C-alpha cells in the first residue's frame, strides 16, 4: 500500500483529477471532508470531538484532523489518494512520521500549479442558477449560458455569489497561501514531489498526472 497526495490551491481542479484517477487506477480517494463526515456518522471518539469543535463554529485543529486521517488509514489495503490533506506543515510532518512508523510507503506528491490570476478568473466568471433546486453552474468565458444571464436548464436568472467576488477570492487565497506554502516547501525537492501545470483543460491535466501514476505503479 502506498499513500499518494494531490496538492494545489482551491479551484486548481484537483477534485476533478482525483475522480479521474480513481476511475483509472485502483485507489481509495480520501478527502478530509469525507473522512470527517464518516467519523462523525460512525460516532467514533475522535469523530465526536471533531463534531463538537465544528458545532462551536471553530476550525478542526491539526491534531484532530491527523487523528481522523490516521484512524481511517488503519486496515486500508488499497493505495490511497489524499485530496485536500495535508493542508498545513504540521499535518505534512505528522503524516510523514505516521507513515514511517507504519512502514507505509509514500507514493507521489503531485502539486497542481495554477497562476493566481487564472484561478481568480475561474472564480470571478462563475455564475450559478438562482433556483436552488437546479443549482446549474456556468462560466462567462468557459461555459456561457445560451441566453445571457438565464439558466439553460430551468430558465431562472443566474447570480454571482458573494463568495465568487474578487475580494472574497483574494482574502481566501491570502489565508490559503500562508499555510500552504510552508507545507509545499516541505515536499518540494523531495523524491516524491512532482509539479504539474494545471493551467490547462482538465483532460490535459489528467493525461499528465496519469502518466506519472503509470510510471510510479
Ligand atoms: Zn437552473
mmCIF file with all atom_site columns, C-alpha atoms and ligand atoms in Angstrom:
data_model
loop_
_atom_site.group_PDB
_atom_site.id
_atom_site.type_symbol
_atom_site.label_atom_id
_atom_site.label_alt_id
_atom_site.label_comp_id
_atom_site.label_asym_id
_atom_site.label_entity_id
_atom_site.label_seq_id
_atom_site.pdbx_PDB_ins_code
_atom_site.Cartn_x
_atom_site.Cartn_y
_atom_site.Cartn_z
_atom_site.occupancy
_atom_site.B_iso_or_equiv
_atom_site.pdbx_formal_charge
_atom_site.auth_seq_id
_atom_site.auth_comp_id
_atom_site.auth_asym_id
_atom_site.auth_atom_id
_atom_site.pdbx_PDB_model_num
ATOM   1   C  CA  . UNK A 1 1   ? 0.000   0.000  0.000   1.00 0.00 ? 1   UNK A CA  1
ATOM   2   C  CA  . UNK A 1 2   ? 1.143   3.488  -0.892  1.00 0.00 ? 2   UNK A CA  1
ATOM   3   C  CA  . UNK A 1 3   ? -0.158  6.908  0.013   1.00 0.00 ? 3   UNK A CA  1
ATOM   4   C  CA  . UNK A 1 4   ? -0.349  9.486  -2.779  1.00 0.00 ? 4   UNK A CA  1
ATOM   5   C  CA  . UNK A 1 5   ? -1.036  13.167 -2.220  1.00 0.00 ? 5   UNK A CA  1
ATOM   6   C  CA  . UNK A 1 6   ? -2.661  15.707 -4.541  1.00 0.00 ? 6   UNK A CA  1
ATOM   7   C  CA  . UNK A 1 7   ? -1.815  19.298 -3.678  1.00 0.00 ? 7   UNK A CA  1
ATOM   8   C  CA  . UNK A 1 8   ? -2.986  22.588 -5.089  1.00 0.00 ? 8   UNK A CA  1
ATOM   9   C  CA  . UNK A 1 9   ? -4.993  25.707 -4.330  1.00 0.00 ? 9   UNK A CA  1
ATOM   10  C  CA  . UNK A 1 10  ? -8.799  25.730 -4.245  1.00 0.00 ? 10  UNK A CA  1
ATOM   11  C  CA  . UNK A 1 11  ? -10.075 25.795 -7.822  1.00 0.00 ? 11  UNK A CA  1
ATOM   12  C  CA  . UNK A 1 12  ? -6.948  24.141 -9.292  1.00 0.00 ? 12  UNK A CA  1
ATOM   13  C  CA  . UNK A 1 13  ? -9.051  21.164 -10.381 1.00 0.00 ? 13  UNK A CA  1
ATOM   14  C  CA  . UNK A 1 14  ? -7.607  18.564 -8.030  1.00 0.00 ? 14  UNK A CA  1
ATOM   15  C  CA  . UNK A 1 15  ? -11.054 17.208 -7.102  1.00 0.00 ? 15  UNK A CA  1
ATOM   16  C  CA  . UNK A 1 16  ? -11.757 16.508 -10.790 1.00 0.00 ? 16  UNK A CA  1
ATOM   17  C  CA  . UNK A 1 17  ? -8.310  14.983 -11.290 1.00 0.00 ? 17  UNK A CA  1
ATOM   18  C  CA  . UNK A 1 18  ? -8.788  12.793 -8.215  1.00 0.00 ? 18  UNK A CA  1
ATOM   19  C  CA  . UNK A 1 19  ? -12.104 11.453 -9.575  1.00 0.00 ? 19  UNK A CA  1
ATOM   20  C  CA  . UNK A 1 20  ? -10.487 10.670 -12.938 1.00 0.00 ? 20  UNK A CA  1
ATOM   21  C  CA  . UNK A 1 21  ? -7.555  8.905  -11.261 1.00 0.00 ? 21  UNK A CA  1
ATOM   22  C  CA  . UNK A 1 22  ? -9.887  6.751  -9.185  1.00 0.00 ? 22  UNK A CA  1
ATOM   23  C  CA  . UNK A 1 23  ? -11.646 5.765  -12.423 1.00 0.00 ? 23  UNK A CA  1
ATOM   24  C  CA  . UNK A 1 24  ? -8.388  4.588  -13.957 1.00 0.00 ? 24  UNK A CA  1
ATOM   25  C  CA  . UNK A 1 25  ? -6.328  3.185  -11.084 1.00 0.00 ? 25  UNK A CA  1
ATOM   26  C  CA  . UNK A 1 26  ? -7.164  1.100  -8.022  1.00 0.00 ? 26  UNK A CA  1
ATOM   27  C  CA  . UNK A 1 27  ? -7.110  3.889  -5.469  1.00 0.00 ? 27  UNK A CA  1
ATOM   28  C  CA  . UNK A 1 28  ? -9.103  4.823  -2.400  1.00 0.00 ? 28  UNK A CA  1
ATOM   29  C  CA  . UNK A 1 29  ? -9.912  8.524  -2.691  1.00 0.00 ? 29  UNK A CA  1
ATOM   30  C  CA  . UNK A 1 30  ? -9.807  10.213 0.715   1.00 0.00 ? 30  UNK A CA  1
ATOM   31  C  CA  . UNK A 1 31  ? -10.753 13.830 1.223   1.00 0.00 ? 31  UNK A CA  1
ATOM   32  C  CA  . UNK A 1 32  ? -10.710 15.274 4.728   1.00 0.00 ? 32  UNK A CA  1
ATOM   33  C  CA  . UNK A 1 33  ? -14.365 16.267 4.364   1.00 0.00 ? 33  UNK A CA  1
ATOM   34  C  CA  . UNK A 1 34  ? -15.368 12.656 3.640   1.00 0.00 ? 34  UNK A CA  1
ATOM   35  C  CA  . UNK A 1 35  ? -13.206 11.276 6.473   1.00 0.00 ? 35  UNK A CA  1
ATOM   36  C  CA  . UNK A 1 36  ? -14.704 13.812 8.873   1.00 0.00 ? 36  UNK A CA  1
ATOM   37  C  CA  . UNK A 1 37  ? -18.309 13.068 7.853   1.00 0.00 ? 37  UNK A CA  1
ATOM   38  C  CA  . UNK A 1 38  ? -17.638 9.327  8.077   1.00 0.00 ? 38  UNK A CA  1
ATOM   39  C  CA  . UNK A 1 39  ? -16.137 9.542  11.595  1.00 0.00 ? 39  UNK A CA  1
ATOM   40  C  CA  . UNK A 1 40  ? -18.963 11.796 12.781  1.00 0.00 ? 40  UNK A CA  1
ATOM   41  C  CA  . UNK A 1 41  ? -21.648 9.451  11.416  1.00 0.00 ? 41  UNK A CA  1
ATOM   42  C  CA  . UNK A 1 42  ? -19.938 6.416  12.996  1.00 0.00 ? 42  UNK A CA  1
ATOM   43  C  CA  . UNK A 1 43  ? -19.744 8.277  16.304  1.00 0.00 ? 43  UNK A CA  1
ATOM   44  C  CA  . UNK A 1 44  ? -16.091 7.383  16.995  1.00 0.00 ? 44  UNK A CA  1
ATOM   45  C  CA  . UNK A 1 45  ? -14.445 9.190  19.905  1.00 0.00 ? 45  UNK A CA  1
ATOM   46  C  CA  . UNK A 1 46  ? -12.366 11.413 17.646  1.00 0.00 ? 46  UNK A CA  1
ATOM   47  C  CA  . UNK A 1 47  ? -15.355 11.901 15.329  1.00 0.00 ? 47  UNK A CA  1
ATOM   48  C  CA  . UNK A 1 48  ? -17.405 13.200 18.239  1.00 0.00 ? 48  UNK A CA  1
ATOM   49  C  CA  . UNK A 1 49  ? -14.560 15.521 19.245  1.00 0.00 ? 49  UNK A CA  1
ATOM   50  C  CA  . UNK A 1 50  ? -14.423 16.926 15.708  1.00 0.00 ? 50  UNK A CA  1
ATOM   51  C  CA  . UNK A 1 51  ? -18.203 17.332 15.697  1.00 0.00 ? 51  UNK A CA  1
ATOM   52  C  CA  . UNK A 1 52  ? -18.076 19.318 18.957  1.00 0.00 ? 52  UNK A CA  1
ATOM   53  C  CA  . UNK A 1 53  ? -15.355 21.594 17.550  1.00 0.00 ? 53  UNK A CA  1
ATOM   54  C  CA  . UNK A 1 54  ? -17.373 22.256 14.391  1.00 0.00 ? 54  UNK A CA  1
ATOM   55  C  CA  . UNK A 1 55  ? -20.581 22.790 16.360  1.00 0.00 ? 55  UNK A CA  1
ATOM   56  C  CA  . UNK A 1 56  ? -18.739 25.524 18.294  1.00 0.00 ? 56  UNK A CA  1
ATOM   57  C  CA  . UNK A 1 57  ? -18.019 27.168 14.937  1.00 0.00 ? 57  UNK A CA  1
ATOM   58  C  CA  . UNK A 1 58  ? -14.283 26.508 15.195  1.00 0.00 ? 58  UNK A CA  1
ATOM   59  C  CA  . UNK A 1 59  ? -11.847 25.026 12.705  1.00 0.00 ? 59  UNK A CA  1
ATOM   60  C  CA  . UNK A 1 60  ? -10.870 21.441 13.424  1.00 0.00 ? 60  UNK A CA  1
ATOM   61  C  CA  . UNK A 1 61  ? -7.270  21.601 14.692  1.00 0.00 ? 61  UNK A CA  1
ATOM   62  C  CA  . UNK A 1 62  ? -4.324  19.794 13.095  1.00 0.00 ? 62  UNK A CA  1
ATOM   63  C  CA  . UNK A 1 63  ? -4.051  17.090 15.770  1.00 0.00 ? 63  UNK A CA  1
ATOM   64  C  CA  . UNK A 1 64  ? -7.719  16.151 15.442  1.00 0.00 ? 64  UNK A CA  1
ATOM   65  C  CA  . UNK A 1 65  ? -7.538  16.109 11.632  1.00 0.00 ? 65  UNK A CA  1
ATOM   66  C  CA  . UNK A 1 66  ? -4.380  13.952 11.788  1.00 0.00 ? 66  UNK A CA  1
ATOM   67  C  CA  . UNK A 1 67  ? -6.032  11.574 14.253  1.00 0.00 ? 67  UNK A CA  1
ATOM   68  C  CA  . UNK A 1 68  ? -9.059  11.151 11.989  1.00 0.00 ? 68  UNK A CA  1
ATOM   69  C  CA  . UNK A 1 69  ? -6.893  10.533 8.939   1.00 0.00 ? 69  UNK A CA  1
ATOM   70  C  CA  . UNK A 1 70  ? -4.603  8.031  10.676  1.00 0.00 ? 70  UNK A CA  1
ATOM   71  C  CA  . UNK A 1 71  ? -7.585  6.121  12.076  1.00 0.00 ? 71  UNK A CA  1
ATOM   72  C  CA  . UNK A 1 72  ? -9.064  5.970  8.571   1.00 0.00 ? 72  UNK A CA  1
ATOM   73  C  CA  . UNK A 1 73  ? -5.788  4.583  7.156   1.00 0.00 ? 73  UNK A CA  1
ATOM   74  C  CA  . UNK A 1 74  ? -5.776  1.634  9.582   1.00 0.00 ? 74  UNK A CA  1
ATOM   75  C  CA  . UNK A 1 75  ? -6.794  -1.511 7.774   1.00 0.00 ? 75  UNK A CA  1
ATOM   76  C  CA  . UNK A 1 76  ? -6.769  0.138  4.351   1.00 0.00 ? 76  UNK A CA  1
ATOM   77  C  CA  . UNK A 1 77  ? -5.403  -2.263 1.749   1.00 0.00 ? 77  UNK A CA  1
ATOM   78  C  CA  . UNK A 1 78  ? -5.612  -0.251 -1.485  1.00 0.00 ? 78  UNK A CA  1
ATOM   79  C  CA  . UNK A 1 79  ? -3.313  2.585  -2.417  1.00 0.00 ? 79  UNK A CA  1
ATOM   80  C  CA  . UNK A 1 80  ? -4.717  5.831  -1.073  1.00 0.00 ? 80  UNK A CA  1
ATOM   81  C  CA  . UNK A 1 81  ? -5.115  9.175  -2.799  1.00 0.00 ? 81  UNK A CA  1
ATOM   82  C  CA  . UNK A 1 82  ? -5.373  12.186 -0.493  1.00 0.00 ? 82  UNK A CA  1
ATOM   83  C  CA  . UNK A 1 83  ? -7.141  15.239 -1.842  1.00 0.00 ? 83  UNK A CA  1
ATOM   84  C  CA  . UNK A 1 84  ? -7.090  18.278 0.448   1.00 0.00 ? 84  UNK A CA  1
ATOM   85  C  CA  . UNK A 1 85  ? -4.834  16.656 3.044   1.00 0.00 ? 85  UNK A CA  1
ATOM   86  C  CA  . UNK A 1 86  ? -2.299  17.558 4.336   1.00 0.00 ? 86  UNK A CA  1
ATOM   87  C  CA  . UNK A 1 87  ? -3.205  21.232 4.460   1.00 0.00 ? 87  UNK A CA  1
ATOM   88  C  CA  . UNK A 1 88  ? -0.542  22.588 6.814   1.00 0.00 ? 88  UNK A CA  1
ATOM   89  C  CA  . UNK A 1 89  ? 3.147   21.985 7.519   1.00 0.00 ? 89  UNK A CA  1
ATOM   90  C  CA  . UNK A 1 90  ? 2.237   20.393 10.853  1.00 0.00 ? 90  UNK A CA  1
ATOM   91  C  CA  . UNK A 1 91  ? -0.115  17.929 9.112   1.00 0.00 ? 91  UNK A CA  1
ATOM   92  C  CA  . UNK A 1 92  ? 2.524   17.061 6.494   1.00 0.00 ? 92  UNK A CA  1
ATOM   93  C  CA  . UNK A 1 93  ? 5.175   16.413 9.134   1.00 0.00 ? 93  UNK A CA  1
ATOM   94  C  CA  . UNK A 1 94  ? 2.821   14.342 11.279  1.00 0.00 ? 94  UNK A CA  1
ATOM   95  C  CA  . UNK A 1 95  ? 1.738   12.316 8.238   1.00 0.00 ? 95  UNK A CA  1
ATOM   96  C  CA  . UNK A 1 96  ? 5.383   11.614 7.356   1.00 0.00 ? 96  UNK A CA  1
ATOM   97  C  CA  . UNK A 1 97  ? 6.096   10.390 10.883  1.00 0.00 ? 97  UNK A CA  1
ATOM   98  C  CA  . UNK A 1 98  ? 2.962   8.242  10.918  1.00 0.00 ? 98  UNK A CA  1
ATOM   99  C  CA  . UNK A 1 99  ? 3.688   6.625  7.536   1.00 0.00 ? 99  UNK A CA  1
ATOM   100 C  CA  . UNK A 1 100 ? 7.258   5.782  8.596   1.00 0.00 ? 100 UNK A CA  1
ATOM   101 C  CA  . UNK A 1 101 ? 6.041   4.294  11.883  1.00 0.00 ? 101 UNK A CA  1
ATOM   102 C  CA  . UNK A 1 102 ? 3.582   2.055  9.994   1.00 0.00 ? 102 UNK A CA  1
ATOM   103 C  CA  . UNK A 1 103 ? 6.096   1.220  7.244   1.00 0.00 ? 103 UNK A CA  1
ATOM   104 C  CA  . UNK A 1 104 ? 3.655   2.680  4.687   1.00 0.00 ? 104 UNK A CA  1
ATOM   105 C  CA  . UNK A 1 105 ? 5.284   3.923  1.523   1.00 0.00 ? 105 UNK A CA  1
ATOM   106 C  CA  . UNK A 1 106 ? 4.783   7.489  0.278   1.00 0.00 ? 106 UNK A CA  1
ATOM   107 C  CA  . UNK A 1 107 ? 3.866   7.406  -3.401  1.00 0.00 ? 107 UNK A CA  1
ATOM   108 C  CA  . UNK A 1 108 ? 3.561   10.592 -5.412  1.00 0.00 ? 108 UNK A CA  1
ATOM   109 C  CA  . UNK A 1 109 ? 3.111   14.111 -4.132  1.00 0.00 ? 109 UNK A CA  1
ATOM   110 C  CA  . UNK A 1 110 ? 1.530   15.847 -7.120  1.00 0.00 ? 110 UNK A CA  1
ATOM   111 C  CA  . UNK A 1 111 ? 1.343   19.631 -6.901  1.00 0.00 ? 111 UNK A CA  1
ATOM   112 C  CA  . UNK A 1 112 ? -1.111  21.122 -9.412  1.00 0.00 ? 112 UNK A CA  1
ATOM   113 C  CA  . UNK A 1 113 ? 0.049   24.649 -10.037 1.00 0.00 ? 113 UNK A CA  1
ATOM   114 C  CA  . UNK A 1 114 ? -2.260  27.302 -11.456 1.00 0.00 ? 114 UNK A CA  1
ATOM   115 C  CA  . UNK A 1 115 ? -1.314  31.017 -11.592 1.00 0.00 ? 115 UNK A CA  1
ATOM   116 C  CA  . UNK A 1 116 ? -3.363  33.090 -9.192  1.00 0.00 ? 116 UNK A CA  1
ATOM   117 C  CA  . UNK A 1 117 ? -4.796  35.352 -11.904 1.00 0.00 ? 117 UNK A CA  1
ATOM   118 C  CA  . UNK A 1 118 ? -6.115  32.262 -13.734 1.00 0.00 ? 118 UNK A CA  1
ATOM   119 C  CA  . UNK A 1 119 ? -7.689  30.920 -10.536 1.00 0.00 ? 119 UNK A CA  1
ATOM   120 C  CA  . UNK A 1 120 ? -9.253  34.318 -9.953  1.00 0.00 ? 120 UNK A CA  1
ATOM   121 C  CA  . UNK A 1 121 ? -10.708 34.410 -13.484 1.00 0.00 ? 121 UNK A CA  1
ATOM   122 C  CA  . UNK A 1 122 ? -12.189 30.918 -12.948 1.00 0.00 ? 122 UNK A CA  1
ATOM   123 C  CA  . UNK A 1 123 ? -13.891 32.067 -9.750  1.00 0.00 ? 123 UNK A CA  1
ATOM   124 C  CA  . UNK A 1 124 ? -14.953 35.586 -10.720 1.00 0.00 ? 124 UNK A CA  1
ATOM   125 C  CA  . UNK A 1 125 ? -16.522 34.439 -14.030 1.00 0.00 ? 125 UNK A CA  1
ATOM   126 C  CA  . UNK A 1 126 ? -18.620 31.788 -12.316 1.00 0.00 ? 126 UNK A CA  1
ATOM   127 C  CA  . UNK A 1 127 ? -22.425 32.202 -12.393 1.00 0.00 ? 127 UNK A CA  1
ATOM   128 C  CA  . UNK A 1 128 ? -24.854 29.900 -10.652 1.00 0.00 ? 128 UNK A CA  1
ATOM   129 C  CA  . UNK A 1 129 ? -28.549 29.310 -11.196 1.00 0.00 ? 129 UNK A CA  1
ATOM   130 C  CA  . UNK A 1 130 ? -30.601 31.244 -8.610  1.00 0.00 ? 130 UNK A CA  1
ATOM   131 C  CA  . UNK A 1 131 ? -33.029 28.312 -8.380  1.00 0.00 ? 131 UNK A CA  1
ATOM   132 C  CA  . UNK A 1 132 ? -31.617 26.225 -5.528  1.00 0.00 ? 132 UNK A CA  1
ATOM   133 C  CA  . UNK A 1 133 ? -33.384 23.084 -6.793  1.00 0.00 ? 133 UNK A CA  1
ATOM   134 C  CA  . UNK A 1 134 ? -31.404 23.386 -10.052 1.00 0.00 ? 134 UNK A CA  1
ATOM   135 C  CA  . UNK A 1 135 ? -28.007 24.736 -8.990  1.00 0.00 ? 135 UNK A CA  1
ATOM   136 C  CA  . UNK A 1 136 ? -26.515 24.617 -12.512 1.00 0.00 ? 136 UNK A CA  1
ATOM   137 C  CA  . UNK A 1 137 ? -23.101 26.290 -12.755 1.00 0.00 ? 137 UNK A CA  1
ATOM   138 C  CA  . UNK A 1 138 ? -21.911 28.417 -15.696 1.00 0.00 ? 138 UNK A CA  1
ATOM   139 C  CA  . UNK A 1 139 ? -18.858 30.467 -16.555 1.00 0.00 ? 139 UNK A CA  1
ATOM   140 C  CA  . UNK A 1 140 ? -18.898 33.719 -18.538 1.00 0.00 ? 140 UNK A CA  1
ATOM   141 C  CA  . UNK A 1 141 ? -15.940 32.633 -20.693 1.00 0.00 ? 141 UNK A CA  1
ATOM   142 C  CA  . UNK A 1 142 ? -15.651 28.848 -20.378 1.00 0.00 ? 142 UNK A CA  1
ATOM   143 C  CA  . UNK A 1 143 ? -19.288 27.778 -20.214 1.00 0.00 ? 143 UNK A CA  1
ATOM   144 C  CA  . UNK A 1 144 ? -21.675 30.641 -21.006 1.00 0.00 ? 144 UNK A CA  1
ATOM   145 C  CA  . UNK A 1 145 ? -25.453 30.044 -20.950 1.00 0.00 ? 145 UNK A CA  1
ATOM   146 C  CA  . UNK A 1 146 ? -27.238 30.122 -24.330 1.00 0.00 ? 146 UNK A CA  1
ATOM   147 C  CA  . UNK A 1 147 ? -29.174 33.250 -23.304 1.00 0.00 ? 147 UNK A CA  1
ATOM   148 C  CA  . UNK A 1 148 ? -27.253 35.836 -21.318 1.00 0.00 ? 148 UNK A CA  1
ATOM   149 C  CA  . UNK A 1 149 ? -27.838 35.521 -17.570 1.00 0.00 ? 149 UNK A CA  1
ATOM   150 C  CA  . UNK A 1 150 ? -30.539 32.821 -17.934 1.00 0.00 ? 150 UNK A CA  1
ATOM   151 C  CA  . UNK A 1 151 ? -30.173 29.184 -16.885 1.00 0.00 ? 151 UNK A CA  1
ATOM   152 C  CA  . UNK A 1 152 ? -30.288 26.776 -19.872 1.00 0.00 ? 152 UNK A CA  1
ATOM   153 C  CA  . UNK A 1 153 ? -31.873 24.071 -17.746 1.00 0.00 ? 153 UNK A CA  1
ATOM   154 C  CA  . UNK A 1 154 ? -34.671 25.825 -15.885 1.00 0.00 ? 154 UNK A CA  1
ATOM   155 C  CA  . UNK A 1 155 ? -34.894 29.392 -17.229 1.00 0.00 ? 155 UNK A CA  1
ATOM   156 C  CA  . UNK A 1 156 ? -34.192 31.046 -13.857 1.00 0.00 ? 156 UNK A CA  1
ATOM   157 C  CA  . UNK A 1 157 ? -31.876 34.078 -13.682 1.00 0.00 ? 157 UNK A CA  1
ATOM   158 C  CA  . UNK A 1 158 ? -28.220 33.410 -12.894 1.00 0.00 ? 158 UNK A CA  1
ATOM   159 C  CA  . UNK A 1 159 ? -26.476 35.004 -9.940  1.00 0.00 ? 159 UNK A CA  1
ATOM   160 C  CA  . UNK A 1 160 ? -22.919 35.929 -8.980  1.00 0.00 ? 160 UNK A CA  1
ATOM   161 C  CA  . UNK A 1 161 ? -22.261 34.606 -5.472  1.00 0.00 ? 161 UNK A CA  1
ATOM   162 C  CA  . UNK A 1 162 ? -20.580 36.887 -2.933  1.00 0.00 ? 162 UNK A CA  1
ATOM   163 C  CA  . UNK A 1 163 ? -18.042 34.097 -2.377  1.00 0.00 ? 163 UNK A CA  1
ATOM   164 C  CA  . UNK A 1 164 ? -17.081 34.366 -6.051  1.00 0.00 ? 164 UNK A CA  1
ATOM   165 C  CA  . UNK A 1 165 ? -16.167 38.064 -5.869  1.00 0.00 ? 165 UNK A CA  1
ATOM   166 C  CA  . UNK A 1 166 ? -12.601 39.171 -6.484  1.00 0.00 ? 166 UNK A CA  1
ATOM   167 C  CA  . UNK A 1 167 ? -12.299 40.445 -2.883  1.00 0.00 ? 167 UNK A CA  1
ATOM   168 C  CA  . UNK A 1 168 ? -13.510 37.168 -1.378  1.00 0.00 ? 168 UNK A CA  1
ATOM   169 C  CA  . UNK A 1 169 ? -11.143 35.236 -3.644  1.00 0.00 ? 169 UNK A CA  1
ATOM   170 C  CA  . UNK A 1 170 ? -8.133  37.387 -2.669  1.00 0.00 ? 170 UNK A CA  1
ATOM   171 C  CA  . UNK A 1 171 ? -8.799  37.031 1.034   1.00 0.00 ? 171 UNK A CA  1
ATOM   172 C  CA  . UNK A 1 172 ? -9.241  33.230 0.709   1.00 0.00 ? 172 UNK A CA  1
ATOM   173 C  CA  . UNK A 1 173 ? -6.000  32.962 -1.265  1.00 0.00 ? 173 UNK A CA  1
ATOM   174 C  CA  . UNK A 1 174 ? -4.041  35.017 1.265   1.00 0.00 ? 174 UNK A CA  1
ATOM   175 C  CA  . UNK A 1 175 ? -5.267  32.747 4.039   1.00 0.00 ? 175 UNK A CA  1
ATOM   176 C  CA  . UNK A 1 176 ? -4.555  29.651 1.973   1.00 0.00 ? 176 UNK A CA  1
ATOM   177 C  CA  . UNK A 1 177 ? -1.042  30.693 0.918   1.00 0.00 ? 177 UNK A CA  1
ATOM   178 C  CA  . UNK A 1 178 ? 0.008   31.420 4.492   1.00 0.00 ? 178 UNK A CA  1
ATOM   179 C  CA  . UNK A 1 179 ? -0.388  27.755 5.457   1.00 0.00 ? 179 UNK A CA  1
ATOM   180 C  CA  . UNK A 1 180 ? 0.032   26.118 2.054   1.00 0.00 ? 180 UNK A CA  1
ATOM   181 C  CA  . UNK A 1 181 ? 3.436   27.499 1.058   1.00 0.00 ? 181 UNK A CA  1
ATOM   182 C  CA  . UNK A 1 182 ? 5.375   26.205 4.101   1.00 0.00 ? 182 UNK A CA  1
ATOM   183 C  CA  . UNK A 1 183 ? 3.741   22.802 3.532   1.00 0.00 ? 183 UNK A CA  1
ATOM   184 C  CA  . UNK A 1 184 ? 4.692   22.666 -0.170  1.00 0.00 ? 184 UNK A CA  1
ATOM   185 C  CA  . UNK A 1 185 ? 8.234   23.726 0.719   1.00 0.00 ? 185 UNK A CA  1
ATOM   186 C  CA  . UNK A 1 186 ? 8.374   20.664 2.964   1.00 0.00 ? 186 UNK A CA  1
ATOM   187 C  CA  . UNK A 1 187 ? 7.755   18.369 -0.048  1.00 0.00 ? 187 UNK A CA  1
ATOM   188 C  CA  . UNK A 1 188 ? 9.463   20.379 -2.795  1.00 0.00 ? 188 UNK A CA  1
ATOM   189 C  CA  . UNK A 1 189 ? 12.792  18.925 -3.787  1.00 0.00 ? 189 UNK A CA  1
ATOM   190 C  CA  . UNK A 1 190 ? 11.907  15.550 -2.263  1.00 0.00 ? 190 UNK A CA  1
ATOM   191 C  CA  . UNK A 1 191 ? 11.968  12.448 -4.451  1.00 0.00 ? 191 UNK A CA  1
ATOM   192 C  CA  . UNK A 1 192 ? 8.171   12.045 -4.423  1.00 0.00 ? 192 UNK A CA  1
ATOM   193 C  CA  . UNK A 1 193 ? 7.350   15.612 -5.454  1.00 0.00 ? 193 UNK A CA  1
ATOM   194 C  CA  . UNK A 1 194 ? 6.060   16.346 -8.978  1.00 0.00 ? 194 UNK A CA  1
ATOM   195 C  CA  . UNK A 1 195 ? 4.978   19.798 -10.149 1.00 0.00 ? 195 UNK A CA  1
ATOM   196 C  CA  . UNK A 1 196 ? 2.182   19.718 -12.748 1.00 0.00 ? 196 UNK A CA  1
ATOM   197 C  CA  . UNK A 1 197 ? 0.981   22.647 -14.854 1.00 0.00 ? 197 UNK A CA  1
ATOM   198 C  CA  . UNK A 1 198 ? -2.711  22.977 -14.004 1.00 0.00 ? 198 UNK A CA  1
ATOM   199 C  CA  . UNK A 1 199 ? -3.285  25.920 -16.336 1.00 0.00 ? 199 UNK A CA  1
ATOM   200 C  CA  . UNK A 1 200 ? -4.818  23.601 -18.912 1.00 0.00 ? 200 UNK A CA  1
ATOM   201 C  CA  . UNK A 1 201 ? -8.041  21.713 -19.655 1.00 0.00 ? 201 UNK A CA  1
ATOM   202 C  CA  . UNK A 1 202 ? -8.955  19.047 -17.065 1.00 0.00 ? 202 UNK A CA  1
ATOM   203 C  CA  . UNK A 1 203 ? -8.354  16.319 -19.667 1.00 0.00 ? 203 UNK A CA  1
ATOM   204 C  CA  . UNK A 1 204 ? -4.815  17.522 -20.424 1.00 0.00 ? 204 UNK A CA  1
ATOM   205 C  CA  . UNK A 1 205 ? -4.010  17.775 -16.721 1.00 0.00 ? 205 UNK A CA  1
ATOM   206 C  CA  . UNK A 1 206 ? -5.314  14.243 -16.270 1.00 0.00 ? 206 UNK A CA  1
ATOM   207 C  CA  . UNK A 1 207 ? -3.136  12.893 -19.118 1.00 0.00 ? 207 UNK A CA  1
ATOM   208 C  CA  . UNK A 1 208 ? -0.053  14.360 -17.420 1.00 0.00 ? 208 UNK A CA  1
ATOM   209 C  CA  . UNK A 1 209 ? -0.962  13.109 -13.950 1.00 0.00 ? 209 UNK A CA  1
ATOM   210 C  CA  . UNK A 1 210 ? -1.999  9.618  -15.072 1.00 0.00 ? 210 UNK A CA  1
ATOM   211 C  CA  . UNK A 1 211 ? 1.342   9.255  -16.869 1.00 0.00 ? 211 UNK A CA  1
ATOM   212 C  CA  . UNK A 1 212 ? 3.072   9.970  -13.545 1.00 0.00 ? 212 UNK A CA  1
ATOM   213 C  CA  . UNK A 1 213 ? 0.922   7.332  -11.834 1.00 0.00 ? 213 UNK A CA  1
ATOM   214 C  CA  . UNK A 1 214 ? 1.679   4.743  -14.518 1.00 0.00 ? 214 UNK A CA  1
ATOM   215 C  CA  . UNK A 1 215 ? 5.414   5.383  -14.095 1.00 0.00 ? 215 UNK A CA  1
ATOM   216 C  CA  . UNK A 1 216 ? 5.043   5.046  -10.341 1.00 0.00 ? 216 UNK A CA  1
ATOM   217 C  CA  . UNK A 1 217 ? 2.870   1.887  -10.311 1.00 0.00 ? 217 UNK A CA  1
HETATM 218 ZN ZN1 . LIG B 2 .   ? -31.318 26.445 -13.359 1.00 0.00 ? 1   LIG B ZN1 1
#
